[in-house]
Coordinates of C-alpha atoms in Angstrom, one line a residue:
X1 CA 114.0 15.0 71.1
X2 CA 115.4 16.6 67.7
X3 CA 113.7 16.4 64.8
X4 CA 113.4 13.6 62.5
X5 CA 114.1 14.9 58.6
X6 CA 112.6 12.9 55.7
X7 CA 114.9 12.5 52.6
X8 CA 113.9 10.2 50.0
X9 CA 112.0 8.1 53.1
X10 CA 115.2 7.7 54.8
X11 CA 114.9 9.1 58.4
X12 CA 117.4 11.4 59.4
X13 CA 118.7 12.6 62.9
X14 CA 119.2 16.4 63.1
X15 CA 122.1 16.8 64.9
X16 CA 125.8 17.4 64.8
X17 CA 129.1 15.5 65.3
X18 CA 129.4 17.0 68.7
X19 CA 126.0 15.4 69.9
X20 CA 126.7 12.0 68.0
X21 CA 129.6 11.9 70.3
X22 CA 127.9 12.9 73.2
X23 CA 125.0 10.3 72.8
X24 CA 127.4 7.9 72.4
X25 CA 129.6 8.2 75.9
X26 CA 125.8 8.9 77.8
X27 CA 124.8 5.0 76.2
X28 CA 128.4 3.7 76.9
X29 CA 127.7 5.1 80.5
X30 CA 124.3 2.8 80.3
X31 CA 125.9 -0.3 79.3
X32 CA 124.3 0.1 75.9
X33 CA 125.5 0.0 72.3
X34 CA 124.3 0.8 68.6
X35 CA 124.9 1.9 65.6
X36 CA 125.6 5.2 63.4
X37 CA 124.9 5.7 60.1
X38 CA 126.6 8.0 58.0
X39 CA 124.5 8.4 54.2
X40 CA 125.9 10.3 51.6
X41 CA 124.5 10.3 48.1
X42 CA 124.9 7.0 47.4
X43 CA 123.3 5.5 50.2
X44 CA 120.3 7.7 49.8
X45 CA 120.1 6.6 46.3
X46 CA 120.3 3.2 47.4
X47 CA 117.5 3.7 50.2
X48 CA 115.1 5.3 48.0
X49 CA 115.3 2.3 45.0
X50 CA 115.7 -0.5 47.2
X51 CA 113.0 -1.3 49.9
X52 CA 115.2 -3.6 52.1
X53 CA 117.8 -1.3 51.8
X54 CA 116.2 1.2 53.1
X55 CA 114.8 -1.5 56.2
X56 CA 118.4 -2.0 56.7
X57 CA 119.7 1.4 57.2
X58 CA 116.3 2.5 59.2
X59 CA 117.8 -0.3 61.4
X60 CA 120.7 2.0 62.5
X61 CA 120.6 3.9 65.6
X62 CA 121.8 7.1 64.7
X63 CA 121.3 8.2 61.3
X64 CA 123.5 11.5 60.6
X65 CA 123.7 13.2 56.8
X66 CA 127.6 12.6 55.3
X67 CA 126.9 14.6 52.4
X68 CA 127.0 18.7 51.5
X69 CA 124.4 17.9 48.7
X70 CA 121.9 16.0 50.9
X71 CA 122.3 19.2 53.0
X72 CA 121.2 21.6 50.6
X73 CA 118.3 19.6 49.3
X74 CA 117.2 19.5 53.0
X75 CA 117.6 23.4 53.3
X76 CA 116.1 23.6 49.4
X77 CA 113.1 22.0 50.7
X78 CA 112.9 23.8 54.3
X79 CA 113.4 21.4 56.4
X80 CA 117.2 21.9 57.3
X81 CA 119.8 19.7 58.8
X82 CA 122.1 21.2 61.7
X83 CA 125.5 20.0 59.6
X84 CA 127.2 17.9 58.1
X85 CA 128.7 14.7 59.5
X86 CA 130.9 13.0 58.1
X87 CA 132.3 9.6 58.9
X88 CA 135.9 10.4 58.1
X89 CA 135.3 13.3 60.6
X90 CA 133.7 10.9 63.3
X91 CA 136.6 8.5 63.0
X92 CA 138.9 11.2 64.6
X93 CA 136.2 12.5 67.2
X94 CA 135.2 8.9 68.6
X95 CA 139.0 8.2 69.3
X96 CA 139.6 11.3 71.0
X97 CA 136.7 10.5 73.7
X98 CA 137.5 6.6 73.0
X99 CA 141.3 7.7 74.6
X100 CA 139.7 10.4 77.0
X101 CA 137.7 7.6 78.9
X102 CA 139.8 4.0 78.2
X103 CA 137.6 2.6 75.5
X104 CA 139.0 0.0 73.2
X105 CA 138.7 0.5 69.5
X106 CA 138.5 -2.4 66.7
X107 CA 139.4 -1.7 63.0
X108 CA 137.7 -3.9 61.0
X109 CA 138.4 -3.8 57.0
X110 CA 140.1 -1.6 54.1
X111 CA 143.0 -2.5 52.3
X112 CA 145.6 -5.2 53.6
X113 CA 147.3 -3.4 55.9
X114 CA 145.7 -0.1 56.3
X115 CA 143.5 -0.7 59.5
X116 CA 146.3 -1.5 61.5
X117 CA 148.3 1.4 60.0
X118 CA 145.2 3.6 61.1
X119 CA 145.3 2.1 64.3
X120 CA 149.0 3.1 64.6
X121 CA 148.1 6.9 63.9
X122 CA 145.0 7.3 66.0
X123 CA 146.6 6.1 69.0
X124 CA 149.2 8.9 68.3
X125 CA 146.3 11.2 68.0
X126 CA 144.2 10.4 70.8
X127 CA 146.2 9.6 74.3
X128 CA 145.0 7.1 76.0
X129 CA 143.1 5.0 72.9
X130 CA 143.4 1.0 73.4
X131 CA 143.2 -0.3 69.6
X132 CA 142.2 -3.6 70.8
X133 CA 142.6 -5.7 67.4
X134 CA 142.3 -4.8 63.3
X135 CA 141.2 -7.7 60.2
X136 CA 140.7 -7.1 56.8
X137 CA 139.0 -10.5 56.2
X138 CA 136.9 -10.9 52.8
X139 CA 133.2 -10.4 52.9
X140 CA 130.7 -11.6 50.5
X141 CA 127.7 -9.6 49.4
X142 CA 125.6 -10.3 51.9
X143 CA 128.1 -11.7 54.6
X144 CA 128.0 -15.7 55.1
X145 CA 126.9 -17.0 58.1
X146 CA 130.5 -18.9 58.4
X147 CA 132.2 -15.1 58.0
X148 CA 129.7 -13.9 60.4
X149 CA 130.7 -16.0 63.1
X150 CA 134.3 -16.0 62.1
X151 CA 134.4 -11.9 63.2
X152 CA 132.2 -12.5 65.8
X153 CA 134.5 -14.7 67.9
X154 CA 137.7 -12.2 66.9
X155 CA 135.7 -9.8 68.1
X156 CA 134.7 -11.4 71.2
X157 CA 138.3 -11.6 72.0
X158 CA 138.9 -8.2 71.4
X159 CA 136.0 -7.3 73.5
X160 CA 136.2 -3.3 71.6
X161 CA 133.5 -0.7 72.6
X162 CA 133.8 1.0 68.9
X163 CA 134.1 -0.8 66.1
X164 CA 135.0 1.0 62.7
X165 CA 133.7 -1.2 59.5
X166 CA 135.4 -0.4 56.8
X167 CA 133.9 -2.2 53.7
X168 CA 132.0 -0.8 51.0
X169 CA 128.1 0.0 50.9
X170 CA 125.7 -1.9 51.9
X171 CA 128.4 -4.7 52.4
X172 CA 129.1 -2.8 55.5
X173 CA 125.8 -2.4 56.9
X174 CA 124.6 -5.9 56.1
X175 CA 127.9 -7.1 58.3
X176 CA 127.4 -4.5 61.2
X177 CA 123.3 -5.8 61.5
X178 CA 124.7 -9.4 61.4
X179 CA 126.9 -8.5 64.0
X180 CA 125.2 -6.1 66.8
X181 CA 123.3 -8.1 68.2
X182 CA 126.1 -10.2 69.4
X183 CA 127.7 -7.2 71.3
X184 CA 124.6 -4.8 72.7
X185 CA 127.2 -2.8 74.9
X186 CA 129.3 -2.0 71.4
X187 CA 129.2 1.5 69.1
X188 CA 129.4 0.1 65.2
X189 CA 130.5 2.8 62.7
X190 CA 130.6 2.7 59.2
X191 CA 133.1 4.7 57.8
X192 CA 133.8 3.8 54.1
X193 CA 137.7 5.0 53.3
X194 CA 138.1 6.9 56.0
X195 CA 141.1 4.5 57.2
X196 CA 142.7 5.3 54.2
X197 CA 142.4 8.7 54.6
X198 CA 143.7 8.4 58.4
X199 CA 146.9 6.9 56.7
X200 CA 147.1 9.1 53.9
X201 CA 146.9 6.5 51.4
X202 CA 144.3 8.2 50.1
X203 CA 144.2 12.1 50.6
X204 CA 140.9 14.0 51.3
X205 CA 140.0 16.9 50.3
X206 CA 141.3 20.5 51.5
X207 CA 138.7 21.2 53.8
X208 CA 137.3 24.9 51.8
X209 CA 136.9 22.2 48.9
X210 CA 134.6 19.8 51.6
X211 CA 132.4 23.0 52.4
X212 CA 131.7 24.2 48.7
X213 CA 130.1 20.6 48.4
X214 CA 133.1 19.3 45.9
X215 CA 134.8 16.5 47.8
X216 CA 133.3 13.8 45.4
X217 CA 135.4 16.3 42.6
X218 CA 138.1 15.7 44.5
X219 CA 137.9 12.2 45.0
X220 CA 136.6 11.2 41.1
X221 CA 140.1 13.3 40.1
X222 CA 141.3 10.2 42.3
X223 CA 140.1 7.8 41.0
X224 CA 138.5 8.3 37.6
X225 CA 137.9 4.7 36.4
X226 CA 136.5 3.4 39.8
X227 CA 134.0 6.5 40.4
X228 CA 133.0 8.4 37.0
X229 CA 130.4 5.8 36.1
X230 CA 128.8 6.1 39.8
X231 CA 129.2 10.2 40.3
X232 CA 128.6 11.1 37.1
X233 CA 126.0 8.5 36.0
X234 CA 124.4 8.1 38.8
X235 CA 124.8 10.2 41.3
X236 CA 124.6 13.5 40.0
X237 CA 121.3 12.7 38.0
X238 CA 119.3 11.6 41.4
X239 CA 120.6 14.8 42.9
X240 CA 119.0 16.8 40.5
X241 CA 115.8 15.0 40.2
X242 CA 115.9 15.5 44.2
X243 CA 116.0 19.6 44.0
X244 CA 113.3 19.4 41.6
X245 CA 110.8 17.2 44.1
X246 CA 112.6 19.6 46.9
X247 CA 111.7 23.0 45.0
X248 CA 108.3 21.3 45.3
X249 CA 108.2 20.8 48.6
X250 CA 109.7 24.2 49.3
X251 CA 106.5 25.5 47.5
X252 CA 103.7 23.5 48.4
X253 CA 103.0 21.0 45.5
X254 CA 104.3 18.3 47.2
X255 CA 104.8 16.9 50.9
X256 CA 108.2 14.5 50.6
X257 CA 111.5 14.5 48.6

């Protein structure tokens, strides 16, 4: 068993994209299902100030770091993660096995139209994928009972074995705990705008700009009004209040980030 790594109470799984896949086809060859978590900055910020936040996303199965500065606070505090992984990464690697063994994928939010133009390109890229259904329905924060069992039943026609849930944090993981119970044999994936970035509506950053931990640069130069208050105001203050507690951990005056 890897090891589990403490961030900000959060538990995380050290492993890598390629094992996140693997785990996934060995419990699709078991019949089972679950769920993978992706947190980035703003999902650990959101764990470590909200209490049922954090009960929610400990709810996920797989729990995999989607964020370079979470990665060096781990490292800072010496207790490193294996790599980064990245939704918007997993999104291409869970169609490629998804059309190596027949499984049938589900796109479920983003803009009007983008999920089944991302259907349109993945199938391209993975031979063999079955896109078995897209919707971009509206979800309230938290999902309604009536739009729980609205999905449920268009999902039940769909009968997918990955499901991508593309809505924003934590409206997306409130939906996919509302929803797995209903389909134990089903993978759920949150994945945030990574159906836009499959279409190219919006474009991700070049990947020397992912490594050197400025993506979220990138993406604010995107979309200045939307993200500046949250990057700048938000995030960026909790990451360096976390390499002070990790420089403490690092040298013994404290036990947790």
């Amino acid at each position: 068993m890897e090891p589990i790594v403490d961030l900000f109470s959060l538990p995380l799984h050290a492993i890598d994209r390629h094992e996140v896949v693997r785990r996934v086809e060995a419990a699709h060859a078991e019949g089972r299902g679950g769920w993978i978590l992706t947190p980035n900055v703003e999902l650990i910020q959101q764990a470590s100030e909200d209490e049922a936040i954090r009960a929610l996303y400990e709810r996920a199965d797989l729990r995999v770091t989607d964020g370079m500065p979470i990665l060096w606070l781990a490292r800072v505090a010496g207790r490193p993660l294996p790599d980064r992984v990245a939704g918007s990464d997993l999104v291409w690697s869970l169609a490629e096995y998804a059309g190596r063994t027949g499984q049938r994928l589900f796109l479920l939010g983003g803009d009007e139209g983008v999920a089944e133009a991302a259907g349109e390109v993945l199938t391209k890229h993975a031979p063999g994928l079955v896109v078995a259904g897209h919707a971009s329905p509206f979800i309230a924060l938290p999902p309604r009972p009536e739009q729980l069992a609205e999905i449920e039943q268009v999902l039940r026609e769909a009968e997918p074995d990955l499901v991508y849930v593309a809505f924003g944090s934590p409206k997306t993981e409130y939906l996919i705990d509302g929803l797995r119970d209903a389909f134990p044999e089903t993978w759920f994936l949150g994945c945030g705008i990574s159906l836009s970035f499959i279409t190219g509506d919006v474009s991700r950053a070049p990947a020397w700009v992912q490594r050197i931990g400025l993506e979220w640069m990138h993406r604010l130069v995107q979309e200045p009004r939307r993200l500046a208050r949250r990057y700048l105001g938000r995030n960026l203050p909790f990451v360096l209040r976390g390499l002070v507690a990790a420089l403490r951990v690092r040298f013994g005056s404290a036990t947790q980030i």
